Each structure stands twice: as structure tokens, then as C-alpha cells.
Short mmCIF file of C-alpha atoms in Angstrom, two decimals:
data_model
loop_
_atom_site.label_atom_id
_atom_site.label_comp_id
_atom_site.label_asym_id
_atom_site.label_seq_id
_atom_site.Cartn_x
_atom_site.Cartn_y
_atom_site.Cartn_z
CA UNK I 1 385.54 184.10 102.13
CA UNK I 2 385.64 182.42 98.61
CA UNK I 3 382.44 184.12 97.04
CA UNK I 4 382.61 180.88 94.60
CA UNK I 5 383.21 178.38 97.06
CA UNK I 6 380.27 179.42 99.02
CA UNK I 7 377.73 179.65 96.26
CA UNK I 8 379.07 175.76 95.75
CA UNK I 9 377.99 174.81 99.36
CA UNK I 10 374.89 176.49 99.51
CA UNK I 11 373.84 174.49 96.05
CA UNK I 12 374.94 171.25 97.85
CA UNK I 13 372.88 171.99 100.71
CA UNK I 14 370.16 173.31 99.09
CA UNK I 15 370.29 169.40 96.76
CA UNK I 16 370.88 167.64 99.81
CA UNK I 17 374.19 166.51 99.16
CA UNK I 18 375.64 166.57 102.01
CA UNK I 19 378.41 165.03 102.12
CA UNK I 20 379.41 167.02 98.63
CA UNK I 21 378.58 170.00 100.83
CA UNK I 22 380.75 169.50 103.73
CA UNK I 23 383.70 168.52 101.40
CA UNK I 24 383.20 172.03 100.12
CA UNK I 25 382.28 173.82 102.95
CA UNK I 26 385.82 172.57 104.74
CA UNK I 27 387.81 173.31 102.07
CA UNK I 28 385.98 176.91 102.36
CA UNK I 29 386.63 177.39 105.85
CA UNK I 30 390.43 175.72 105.54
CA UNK I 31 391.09 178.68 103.03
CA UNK I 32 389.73 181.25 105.35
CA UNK I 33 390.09 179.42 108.95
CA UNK I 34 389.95 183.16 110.90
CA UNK I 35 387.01 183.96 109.10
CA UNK I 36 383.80 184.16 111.14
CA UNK I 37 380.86 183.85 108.39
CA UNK I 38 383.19 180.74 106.91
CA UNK I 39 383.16 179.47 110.49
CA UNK I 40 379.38 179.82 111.46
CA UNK I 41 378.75 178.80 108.26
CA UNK I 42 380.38 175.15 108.24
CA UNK I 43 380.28 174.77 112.48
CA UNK I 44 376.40 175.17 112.17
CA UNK I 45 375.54 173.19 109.39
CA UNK I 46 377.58 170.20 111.21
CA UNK I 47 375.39 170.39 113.94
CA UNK I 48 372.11 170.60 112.34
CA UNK I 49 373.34 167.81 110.04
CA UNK I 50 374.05 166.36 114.44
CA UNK I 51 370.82 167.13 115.39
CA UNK I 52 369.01 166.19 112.62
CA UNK I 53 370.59 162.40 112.90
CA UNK I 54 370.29 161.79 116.34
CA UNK I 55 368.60 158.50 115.74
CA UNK I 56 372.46 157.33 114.36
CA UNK I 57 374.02 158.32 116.61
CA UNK I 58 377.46 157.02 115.29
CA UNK I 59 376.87 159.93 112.69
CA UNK I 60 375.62 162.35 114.88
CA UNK I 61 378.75 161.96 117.06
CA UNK I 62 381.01 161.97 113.67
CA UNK I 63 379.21 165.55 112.82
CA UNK I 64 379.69 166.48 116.82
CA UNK I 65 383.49 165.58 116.27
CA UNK I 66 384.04 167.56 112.97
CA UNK I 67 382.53 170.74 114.64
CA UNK I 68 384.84 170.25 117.86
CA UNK I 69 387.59 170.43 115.24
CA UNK I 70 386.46 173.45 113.49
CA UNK I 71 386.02 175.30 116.76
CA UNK I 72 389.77 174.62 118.00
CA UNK I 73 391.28 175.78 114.41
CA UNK I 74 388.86 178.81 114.18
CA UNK I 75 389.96 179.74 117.79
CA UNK I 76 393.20 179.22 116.68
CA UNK I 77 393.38 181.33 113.52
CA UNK I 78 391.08 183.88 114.79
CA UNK I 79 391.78 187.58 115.80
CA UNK I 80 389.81 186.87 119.12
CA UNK I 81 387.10 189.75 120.92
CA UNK I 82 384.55 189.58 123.12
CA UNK I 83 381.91 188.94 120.22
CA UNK I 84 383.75 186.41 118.36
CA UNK I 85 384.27 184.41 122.10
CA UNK I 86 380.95 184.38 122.40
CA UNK I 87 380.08 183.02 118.75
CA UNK I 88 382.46 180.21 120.14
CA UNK I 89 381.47 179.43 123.67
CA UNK I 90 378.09 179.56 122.03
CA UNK I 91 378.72 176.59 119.37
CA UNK I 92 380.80 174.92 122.14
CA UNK I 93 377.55 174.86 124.32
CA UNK I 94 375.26 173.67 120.94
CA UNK I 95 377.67 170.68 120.42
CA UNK I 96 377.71 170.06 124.54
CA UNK I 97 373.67 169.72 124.42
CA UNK I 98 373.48 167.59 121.36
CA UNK I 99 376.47 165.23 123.17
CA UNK I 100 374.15 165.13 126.30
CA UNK I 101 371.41 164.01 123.96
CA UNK I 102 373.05 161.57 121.88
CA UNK I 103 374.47 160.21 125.02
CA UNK I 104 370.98 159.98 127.11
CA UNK I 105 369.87 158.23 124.06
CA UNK I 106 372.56 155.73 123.68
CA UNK I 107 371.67 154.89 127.50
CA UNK I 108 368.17 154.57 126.93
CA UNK I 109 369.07 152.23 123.78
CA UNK I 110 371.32 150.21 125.99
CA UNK I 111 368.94 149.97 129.06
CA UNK I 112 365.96 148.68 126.15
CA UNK I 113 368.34 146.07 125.18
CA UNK I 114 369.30 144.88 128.33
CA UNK I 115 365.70 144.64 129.60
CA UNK I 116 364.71 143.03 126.13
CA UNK I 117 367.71 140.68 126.58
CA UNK I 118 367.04 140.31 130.23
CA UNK I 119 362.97 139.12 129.07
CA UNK I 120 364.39 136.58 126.96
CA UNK I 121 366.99 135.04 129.28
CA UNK I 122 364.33 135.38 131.93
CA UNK I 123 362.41 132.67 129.52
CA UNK I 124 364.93 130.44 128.52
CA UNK I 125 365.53 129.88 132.56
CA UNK I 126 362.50 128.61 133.61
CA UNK I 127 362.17 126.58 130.51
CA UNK I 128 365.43 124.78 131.58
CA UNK I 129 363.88 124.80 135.17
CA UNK I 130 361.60 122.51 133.99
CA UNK I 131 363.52 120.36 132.30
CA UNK I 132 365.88 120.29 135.19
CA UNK I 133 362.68 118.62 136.89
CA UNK I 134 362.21 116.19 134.14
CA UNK I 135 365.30 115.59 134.15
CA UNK I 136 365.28 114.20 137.40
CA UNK I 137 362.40 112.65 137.12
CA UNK I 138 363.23 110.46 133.69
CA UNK I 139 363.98 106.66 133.83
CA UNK I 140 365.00 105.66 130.82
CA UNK I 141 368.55 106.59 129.75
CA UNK I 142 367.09 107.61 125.93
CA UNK I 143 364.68 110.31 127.64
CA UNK I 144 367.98 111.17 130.01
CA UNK I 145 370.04 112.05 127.36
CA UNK I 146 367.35 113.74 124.79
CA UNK I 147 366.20 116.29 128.19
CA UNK I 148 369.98 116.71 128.55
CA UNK I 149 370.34 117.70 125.09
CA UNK I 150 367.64 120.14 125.35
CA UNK I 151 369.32 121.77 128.69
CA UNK I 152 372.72 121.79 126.81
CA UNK I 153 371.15 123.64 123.45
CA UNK I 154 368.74 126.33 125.54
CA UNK I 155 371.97 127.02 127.83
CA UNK I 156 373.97 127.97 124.63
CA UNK I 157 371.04 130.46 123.82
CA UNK I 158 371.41 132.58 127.28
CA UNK I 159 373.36 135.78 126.79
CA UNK I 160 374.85 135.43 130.38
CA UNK I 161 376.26 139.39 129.97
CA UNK I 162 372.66 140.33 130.42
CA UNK I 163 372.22 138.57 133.92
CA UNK I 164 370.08 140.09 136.30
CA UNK I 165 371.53 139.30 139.73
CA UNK I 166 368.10 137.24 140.31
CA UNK I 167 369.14 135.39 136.85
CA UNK I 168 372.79 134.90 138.14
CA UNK I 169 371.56 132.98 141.18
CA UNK I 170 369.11 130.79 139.55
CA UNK I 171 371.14 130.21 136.83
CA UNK I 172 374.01 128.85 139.37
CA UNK I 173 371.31 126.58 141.28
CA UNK I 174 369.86 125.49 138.54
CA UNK I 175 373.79 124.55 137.07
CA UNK I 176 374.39 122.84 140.42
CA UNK I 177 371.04 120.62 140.10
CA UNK I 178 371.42 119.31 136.97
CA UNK I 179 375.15 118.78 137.58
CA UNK I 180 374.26 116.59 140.77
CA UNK I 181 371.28 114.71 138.55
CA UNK I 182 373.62 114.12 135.62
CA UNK I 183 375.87 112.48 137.99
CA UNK I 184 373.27 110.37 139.88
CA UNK I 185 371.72 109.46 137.26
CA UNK I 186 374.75 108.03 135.53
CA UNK I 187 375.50 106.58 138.21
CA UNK I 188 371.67 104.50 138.62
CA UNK I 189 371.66 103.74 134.51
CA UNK I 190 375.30 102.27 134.97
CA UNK I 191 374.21 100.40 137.67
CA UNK I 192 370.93 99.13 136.18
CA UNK I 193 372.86 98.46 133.02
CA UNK I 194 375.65 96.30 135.16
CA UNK I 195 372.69 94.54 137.25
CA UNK I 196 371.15 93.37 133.92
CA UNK I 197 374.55 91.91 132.60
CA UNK I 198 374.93 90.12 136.02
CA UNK I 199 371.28 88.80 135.68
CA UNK I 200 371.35 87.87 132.18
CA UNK I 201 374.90 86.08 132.55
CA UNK I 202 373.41 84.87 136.07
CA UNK I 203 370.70 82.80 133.57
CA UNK I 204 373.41 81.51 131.18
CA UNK I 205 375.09 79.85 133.96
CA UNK I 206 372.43 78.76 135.50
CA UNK I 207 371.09 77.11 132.36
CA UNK I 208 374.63 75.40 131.10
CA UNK I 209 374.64 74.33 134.56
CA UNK I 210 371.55 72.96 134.46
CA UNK I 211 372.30 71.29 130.75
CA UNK I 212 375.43 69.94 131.66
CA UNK I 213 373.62 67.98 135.04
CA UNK I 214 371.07 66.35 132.52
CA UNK I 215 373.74 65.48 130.20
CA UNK I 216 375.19 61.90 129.71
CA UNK I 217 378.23 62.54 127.94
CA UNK I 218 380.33 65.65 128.61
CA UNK I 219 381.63 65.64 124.68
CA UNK I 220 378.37 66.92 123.62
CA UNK I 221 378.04 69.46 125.82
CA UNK I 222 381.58 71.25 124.58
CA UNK I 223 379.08 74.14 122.51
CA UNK I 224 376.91 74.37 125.20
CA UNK I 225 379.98 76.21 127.36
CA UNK I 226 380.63 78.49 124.82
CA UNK I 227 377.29 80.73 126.61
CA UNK I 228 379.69 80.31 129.82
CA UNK I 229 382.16 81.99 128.98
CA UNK I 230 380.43 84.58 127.06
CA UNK I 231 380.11 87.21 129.63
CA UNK I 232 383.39 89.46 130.85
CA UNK I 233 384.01 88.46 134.33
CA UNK I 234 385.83 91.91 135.18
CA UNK I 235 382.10 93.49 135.27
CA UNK I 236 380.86 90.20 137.23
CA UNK I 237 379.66 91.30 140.89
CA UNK I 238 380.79 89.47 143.90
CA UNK I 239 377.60 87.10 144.30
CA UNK I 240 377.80 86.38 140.26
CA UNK I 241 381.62 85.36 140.01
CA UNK I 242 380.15 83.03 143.43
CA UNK I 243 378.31 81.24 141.37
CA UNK I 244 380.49 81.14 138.63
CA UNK I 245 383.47 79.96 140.27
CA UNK I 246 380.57 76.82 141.41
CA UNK I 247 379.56 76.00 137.65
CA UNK I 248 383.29 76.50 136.50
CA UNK I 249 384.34 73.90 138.94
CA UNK I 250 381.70 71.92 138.54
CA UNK I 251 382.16 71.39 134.60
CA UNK I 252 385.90 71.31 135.45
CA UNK I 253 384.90 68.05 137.42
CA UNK I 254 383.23 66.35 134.81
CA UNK I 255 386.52 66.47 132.64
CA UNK I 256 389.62 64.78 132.05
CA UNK I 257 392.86 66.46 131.40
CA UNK I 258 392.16 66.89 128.01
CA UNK I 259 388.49 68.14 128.65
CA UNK I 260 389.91 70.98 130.91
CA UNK I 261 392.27 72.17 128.36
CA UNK I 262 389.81 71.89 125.91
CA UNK I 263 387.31 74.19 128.05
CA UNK I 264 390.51 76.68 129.36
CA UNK I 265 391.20 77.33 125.58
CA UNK I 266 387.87 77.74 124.70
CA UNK I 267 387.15 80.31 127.71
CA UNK I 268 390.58 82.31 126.65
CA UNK I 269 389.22 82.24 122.90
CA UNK I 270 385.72 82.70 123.66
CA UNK I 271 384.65 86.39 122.41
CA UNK I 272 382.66 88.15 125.54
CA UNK I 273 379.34 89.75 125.57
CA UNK I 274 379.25 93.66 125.72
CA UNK I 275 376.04 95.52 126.30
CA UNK I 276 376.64 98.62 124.91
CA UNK I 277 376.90 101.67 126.98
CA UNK I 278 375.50 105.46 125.58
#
């Protein structure tokens, strides 16, 4: 074994420079590789330097890996007896137990994070169980859609990989509830939004109709009919275009030729009413 060399590594180690010192103490045992005190040497300090990391256990493993090497070429290069396959099966065991450690703690490191994980999705659920509640339970399509907004963001935050099997199940009822309230819901504010149209054109009608009665002379009331024809009959229900049909042909009455093409150009022209829809 290079006398030099070694003196080298032992100053490394002794500075804690490790890194210097493995450099050194590789090149050492690469030189000798059949030598046993250059062998111990550099095999043990790579698993102290594994042992003494355990809490990284990226390194740890990197030191485990180096000494696994070490052992194979020293076995290699080697003039083997009984004492020298002892020296090995004895570092081969040292690097097994520090594996078995690194590896119970990577398990316990996993199984922390999955419980913390698990805690945290555990949260977030209920919290969008409740607003799956409100959510049903609001009437106003601004309140709808802010609640819906929430469930959206907080279902964004779940780490789904962490699932319990409990937290798989409520996750997929809760998903199915607010899926079936989103629809209803958009459904009813449609509706209510379409009943209002009908109701406020409804009043329009109602009120040119009632205009044009009172009227004496049919030429004044040509601005009136603009409100008439202010509302898009395609979104008109049954009983509304009833009654609209009944005004139309009632003004349509009052009018000469003239008059009607008057009002049919006016009604083509006419730009319709559109309560906007969120």
C-alpha cells in the first residue's frame, strides 16, 4: 500500500474532507485492489461515512453503493483464504444492515408523509362537503357560481395519490352531488332567468296593447311598437307567443297596407332585448 497515499487520506479524514479523502483513498485502493489494509481501509470508512448520514439517505445509499463496488473488485483481485472471506462476508453483512436501515427509514418517511398528506386531504374534504351543502342550498346565481368557485379551487388542492380508501369514496359522492346540483341548478336559474324575460316582455305587450286601445290615431302610436318587438320570440314560451300573436294581430288590424309594412319592417329591424346569461 502507497505509504504516501495513505498518510494523504488519513489527513483528509482527520480535516473532515471527505470527499478529498475518498478521492484519495480510491485511488489508494485502485493501485493496490488485492490489498487487504487498502481494502478495510476505504470499505470501512464508506460505511461509517453510510452510517453516519443515515438521515440522507440518498448519500447514505451513494456511500452503501461505492462499498458494494469495492467489495466485488477486492474479491476480485484478491488471493482469497478463509480469513480474508471472512473480512468480506463481514463488510457484505455491515453494508446489508445499514441498507435494512436506510430502507426502514425511507418507509417510515414515506408512511409520515402519507398520513400528513392524508390529514390534509382529510380537511380539504369536508370543507368542500360543506360547500357541497351550500351549494345546494344557494338561490341566487352570483352565490352559485362564487361556492362553485370555491369547490373548483379546494379540489385542485387535494393530492388524490394520497387517498385513503374512506377519502376515495367520499370524494366520488361528493363529485357525484355537486355534479347533479350544478346541473339542477342550471337548469332552475335558466329557467327563472327565461320566466322573467317572458314576464317582463308579457308587460310590454300588455302595455302597447293597452296604449294602442286608448289611442285615436294609429300614426302616433308607430314608437310605441318599437317595445313590441323588442323581445326575441325564439325564447317566448307557448302562453307568451299566445298573447303575442293576439296584440300582433290586433295592431295589424288597426292598419292599412302601408301601416303593416311599416310595422313588418320595423319588427325585422327592431334590435331584441337580451338578458344576459353568466
Amino acid at each position: 500500500m502507497d505509504k504516501k497515499l495513505y498518510s494523504l487520506f488519513e489527513k483528509y479524514l482527520y480535516e473532515g474532507k471527505f470527499s478529498e479523502a475518498l478521492l484519495v483513498g480510491q485511488n489508494m485502493f485502485n493501485k493496490d485492489s488485492g490489498n487487504i489494509e487498502a481494502f478495510q481501509k476505504y470499505a470501512g470508512t464508506l460505511l461509517e461515512l453510510a452510517a453516519a448520514n443515515q438521515t440522507l439517505i440518498p448519500t447514505a445509499k451513494y456511500y452503501c453503493d461505492r462499498a458494494e463496488l469495492a467489495v466485488d473488485f477486492f474479491a476480485e483481485n484478491t488471493a482469497l483464504d478463509e480469513s480474508i472471506v471472512d473480512i468480506i462476508m463481514e463488510i457484505k453483512e455491515r453494508i446489508s444492515n445499514i441498507r435494512a436501515e436506510l430502507a426502514a427509514k425511507e418507509y417510515a418517511g414515506r408512511k409520515a408523509v402519507f398520513r400528513e398528506k392524508a390529514e390534509e386531504n382529510e380537511k380539504t374534504l369536508h370543507v368542500i362537503q360543506k360547500l357541497s351543502h351550500a351549494l345546494s342550498n344557494a338561490t341566487k346565481k352570483q352565490e352559485f357560481h362564487k361556492i362553485l368557485d370555491q369547490i373548483q379551487q379546494l379540489d385542485g388542492v387535494l393530492e388524490q395519490e394520497y387517498f385513503t380508501e374512506p377519502q376515495e369514496q367520499l370524494y366520488q359522492q361528493i363529485s357525484r352531488e355537486c355534479a347533479s346540483i350544478t346541473d339542477a341548478k342550471i337548469r332552475y336559474f335558466n329557467h327563472k332567468q327565461n320566466v322573467d324575460y317572458n314576464l317582463k316582455a308579457l308587460e310590454a305587450y300588455e302595455r302597447v296593447y293597452r296604449l294602442l286601445k286608448e289611442a285615436e290615431n294609429m300614426e302616433d302610436c308607430k314608437e310605441i311598437t318599437r317595445d313590441f318587438f323588442a323581445f326575441d320570440t325564439s325564447r317566448l314560451f307557448n302562453e307568451t307567443l299566445v298573447y303575442y300573436n293576439h296584440v300582433y294581430s290586433y295592431i295589424l288590424s288597426k292598419m292599412d297596407d302601408r301601416g303593416k309594412f311599416h310595422m313588418t319592417k320595423l319588427a325585422i329591424q327592431c334590435e331584441k332585448q337580451n338578458m344576459r346569461r353568466r
